[in-house]
Tab-separated table of C-alpha atoms in Angstrom:
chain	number	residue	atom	x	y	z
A	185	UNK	CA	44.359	75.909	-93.331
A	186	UNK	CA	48.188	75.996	-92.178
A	187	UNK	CA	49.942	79.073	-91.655
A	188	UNK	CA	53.884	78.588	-91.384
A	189	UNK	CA	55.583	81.891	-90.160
A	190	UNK	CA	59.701	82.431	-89.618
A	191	UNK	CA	62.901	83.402	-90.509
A	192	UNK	CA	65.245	81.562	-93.280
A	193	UNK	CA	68.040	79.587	-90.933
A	194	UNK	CA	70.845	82.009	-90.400
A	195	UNK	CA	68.952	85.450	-90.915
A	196	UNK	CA	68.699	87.382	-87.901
A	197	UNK	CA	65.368	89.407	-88.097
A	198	UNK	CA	66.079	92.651	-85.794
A	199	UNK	CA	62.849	93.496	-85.264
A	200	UNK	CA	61.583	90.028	-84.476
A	201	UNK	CA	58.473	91.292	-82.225
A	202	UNK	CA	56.829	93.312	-85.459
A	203	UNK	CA	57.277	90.854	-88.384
A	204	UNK	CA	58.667	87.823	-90.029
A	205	UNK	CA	60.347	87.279	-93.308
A	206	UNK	CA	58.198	84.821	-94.526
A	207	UNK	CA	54.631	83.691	-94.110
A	208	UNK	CA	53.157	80.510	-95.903
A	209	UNK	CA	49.774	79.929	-96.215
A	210	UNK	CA	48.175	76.621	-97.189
A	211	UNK	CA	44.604	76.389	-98.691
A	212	UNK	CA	43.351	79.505	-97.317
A	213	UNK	CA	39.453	79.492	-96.802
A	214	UNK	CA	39.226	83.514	-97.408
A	215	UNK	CA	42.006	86.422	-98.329
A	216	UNK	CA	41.246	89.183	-97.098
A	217	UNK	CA	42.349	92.807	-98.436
A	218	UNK	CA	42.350	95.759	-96.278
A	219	UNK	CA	43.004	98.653	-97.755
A	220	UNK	CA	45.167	101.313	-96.167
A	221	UNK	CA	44.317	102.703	-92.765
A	222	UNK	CA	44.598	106.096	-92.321
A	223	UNK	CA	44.267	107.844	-88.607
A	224	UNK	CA	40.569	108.812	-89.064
A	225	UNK	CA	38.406	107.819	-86.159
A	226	UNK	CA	34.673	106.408	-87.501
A	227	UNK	CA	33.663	110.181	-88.392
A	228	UNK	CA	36.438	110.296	-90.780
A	229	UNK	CA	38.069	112.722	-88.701
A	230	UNK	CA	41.533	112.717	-88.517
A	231	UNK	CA	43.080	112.169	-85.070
A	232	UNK	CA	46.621	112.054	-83.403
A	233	UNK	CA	47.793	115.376	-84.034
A	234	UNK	CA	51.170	115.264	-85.185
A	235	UNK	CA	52.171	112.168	-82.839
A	236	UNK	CA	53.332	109.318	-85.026
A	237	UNK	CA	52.703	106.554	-82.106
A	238	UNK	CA	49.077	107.945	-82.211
A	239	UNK	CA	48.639	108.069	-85.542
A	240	UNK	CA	49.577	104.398	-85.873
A	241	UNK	CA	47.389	103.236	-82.896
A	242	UNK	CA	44.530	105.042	-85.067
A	243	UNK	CA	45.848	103.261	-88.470
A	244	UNK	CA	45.789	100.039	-86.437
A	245	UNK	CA	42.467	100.723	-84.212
A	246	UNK	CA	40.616	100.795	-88.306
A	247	UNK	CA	42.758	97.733	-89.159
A	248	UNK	CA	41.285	96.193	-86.630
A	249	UNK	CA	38.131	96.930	-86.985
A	250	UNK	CA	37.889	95.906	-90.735
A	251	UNK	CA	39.419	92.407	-90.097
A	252	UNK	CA	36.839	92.135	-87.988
A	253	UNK	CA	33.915	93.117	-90.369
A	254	UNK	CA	35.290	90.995	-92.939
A	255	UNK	CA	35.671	87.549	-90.082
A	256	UNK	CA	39.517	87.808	-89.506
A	257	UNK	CA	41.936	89.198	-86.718
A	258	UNK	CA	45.028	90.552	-86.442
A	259	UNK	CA	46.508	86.665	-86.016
A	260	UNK	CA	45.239	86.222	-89.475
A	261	UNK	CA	47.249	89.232	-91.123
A	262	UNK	CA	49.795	87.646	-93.197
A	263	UNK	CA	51.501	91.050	-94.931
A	264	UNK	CA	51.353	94.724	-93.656
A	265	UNK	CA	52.764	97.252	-95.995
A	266	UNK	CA	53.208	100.887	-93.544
A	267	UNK	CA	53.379	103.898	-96.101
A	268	UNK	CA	55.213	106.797	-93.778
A	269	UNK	CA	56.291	110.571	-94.694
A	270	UNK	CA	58.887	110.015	-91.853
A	271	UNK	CA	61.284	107.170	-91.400
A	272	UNK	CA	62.890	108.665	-88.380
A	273	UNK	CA	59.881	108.034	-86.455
A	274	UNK	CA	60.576	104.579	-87.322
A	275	UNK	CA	60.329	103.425	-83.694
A	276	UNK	CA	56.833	105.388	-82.885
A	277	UNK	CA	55.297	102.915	-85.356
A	278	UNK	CA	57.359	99.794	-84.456
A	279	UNK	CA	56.344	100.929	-80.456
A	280	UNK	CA	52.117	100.956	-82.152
A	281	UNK	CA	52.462	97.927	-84.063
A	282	UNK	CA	54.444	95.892	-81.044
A	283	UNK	CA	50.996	96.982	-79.180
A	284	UNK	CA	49.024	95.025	-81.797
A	285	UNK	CA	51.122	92.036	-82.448
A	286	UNK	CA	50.826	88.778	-81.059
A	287	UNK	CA	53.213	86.260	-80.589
A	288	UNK	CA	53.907	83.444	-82.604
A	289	UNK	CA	51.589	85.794	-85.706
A	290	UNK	CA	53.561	88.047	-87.184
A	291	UNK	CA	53.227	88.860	-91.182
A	292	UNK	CA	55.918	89.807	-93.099
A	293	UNK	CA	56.058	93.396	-93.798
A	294	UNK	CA	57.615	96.270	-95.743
A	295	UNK	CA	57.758	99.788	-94.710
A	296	UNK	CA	58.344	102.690	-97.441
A	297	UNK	CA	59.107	106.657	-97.212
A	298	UNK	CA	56.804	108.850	-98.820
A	299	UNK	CA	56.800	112.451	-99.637
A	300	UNK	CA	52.771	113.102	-98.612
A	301	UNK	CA	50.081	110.758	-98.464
A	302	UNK	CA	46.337	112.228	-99.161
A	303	UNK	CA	46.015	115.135	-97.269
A	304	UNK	CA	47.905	117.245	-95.146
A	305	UNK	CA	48.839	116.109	-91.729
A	306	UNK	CA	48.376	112.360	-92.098
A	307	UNK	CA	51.818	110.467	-91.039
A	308	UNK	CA	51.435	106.994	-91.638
A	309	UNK	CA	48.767	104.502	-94.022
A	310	UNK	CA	48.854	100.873	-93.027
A	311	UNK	CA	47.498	98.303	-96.125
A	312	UNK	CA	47.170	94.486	-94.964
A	313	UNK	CA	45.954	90.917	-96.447
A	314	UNK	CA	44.482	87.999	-94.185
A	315	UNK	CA	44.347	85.021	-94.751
A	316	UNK	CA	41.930	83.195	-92.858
């Protein structure tokens, strides 16, 4: 399988060390869809108080640990989408998700404002595919 990841020639991409604008993936072996990660440790408890950075470590952390159930890794995550009820927290999560990134595999990604997500108190869901 090839993975191709950039930037169209031209297009600066200002946050260059969370995502890229396009991923291309040739004759994939698996996808993989995780749905979204909510900051509830194994118990289903929900964690990180009202810290955004926390809550996305959390969102991340369960990410994580479903790629890995399913075979993949966070190098094989080819889209995020982050669901937040606070966009000027922007950089908490950018700070959480720069934690998890690594170079050279970065998926492309959207990030959307929401009024509430499931319950009261949760801050941020994270939903991925992997392609591996």
């Amino acid at each position: 399988m090839s993975i191709t990841r950039g930037n169209p020639p031209g297009f600066k991409n200002v946050r260059a060390s969370v995502y890229n604008h396009y991923v291309r993936v040739d004759s994939p072996k698996s996808l993989i869809f995780v749905s979204g990660q909510l900051a509830r440790d194994g118990d289903g408890r929900q964690v990180g108080g009202n810290s955004m950075l926390e809550q996305t470590r959390q969102c991340l952390h369960n990410l994580e640990l479903s790629l890995k159930a399913a075979g993949a890794t966070m190098a094989d995550v080819v889209w995020t989408t982050v669901y937040t009820v606070d966009m000027r927290e922007f950089k908490q999560i950018v700070a959480a998700r720069e934690e998890f990134s690594q170079a050279g595999c970065l998926p492309t990604s959207t990030m959307v404002e929401i009024s509430h997500l499931s319950e009261p108190g949760l801050l941020v869901e994270i939903q991925a595919i992997a392609a591996i």
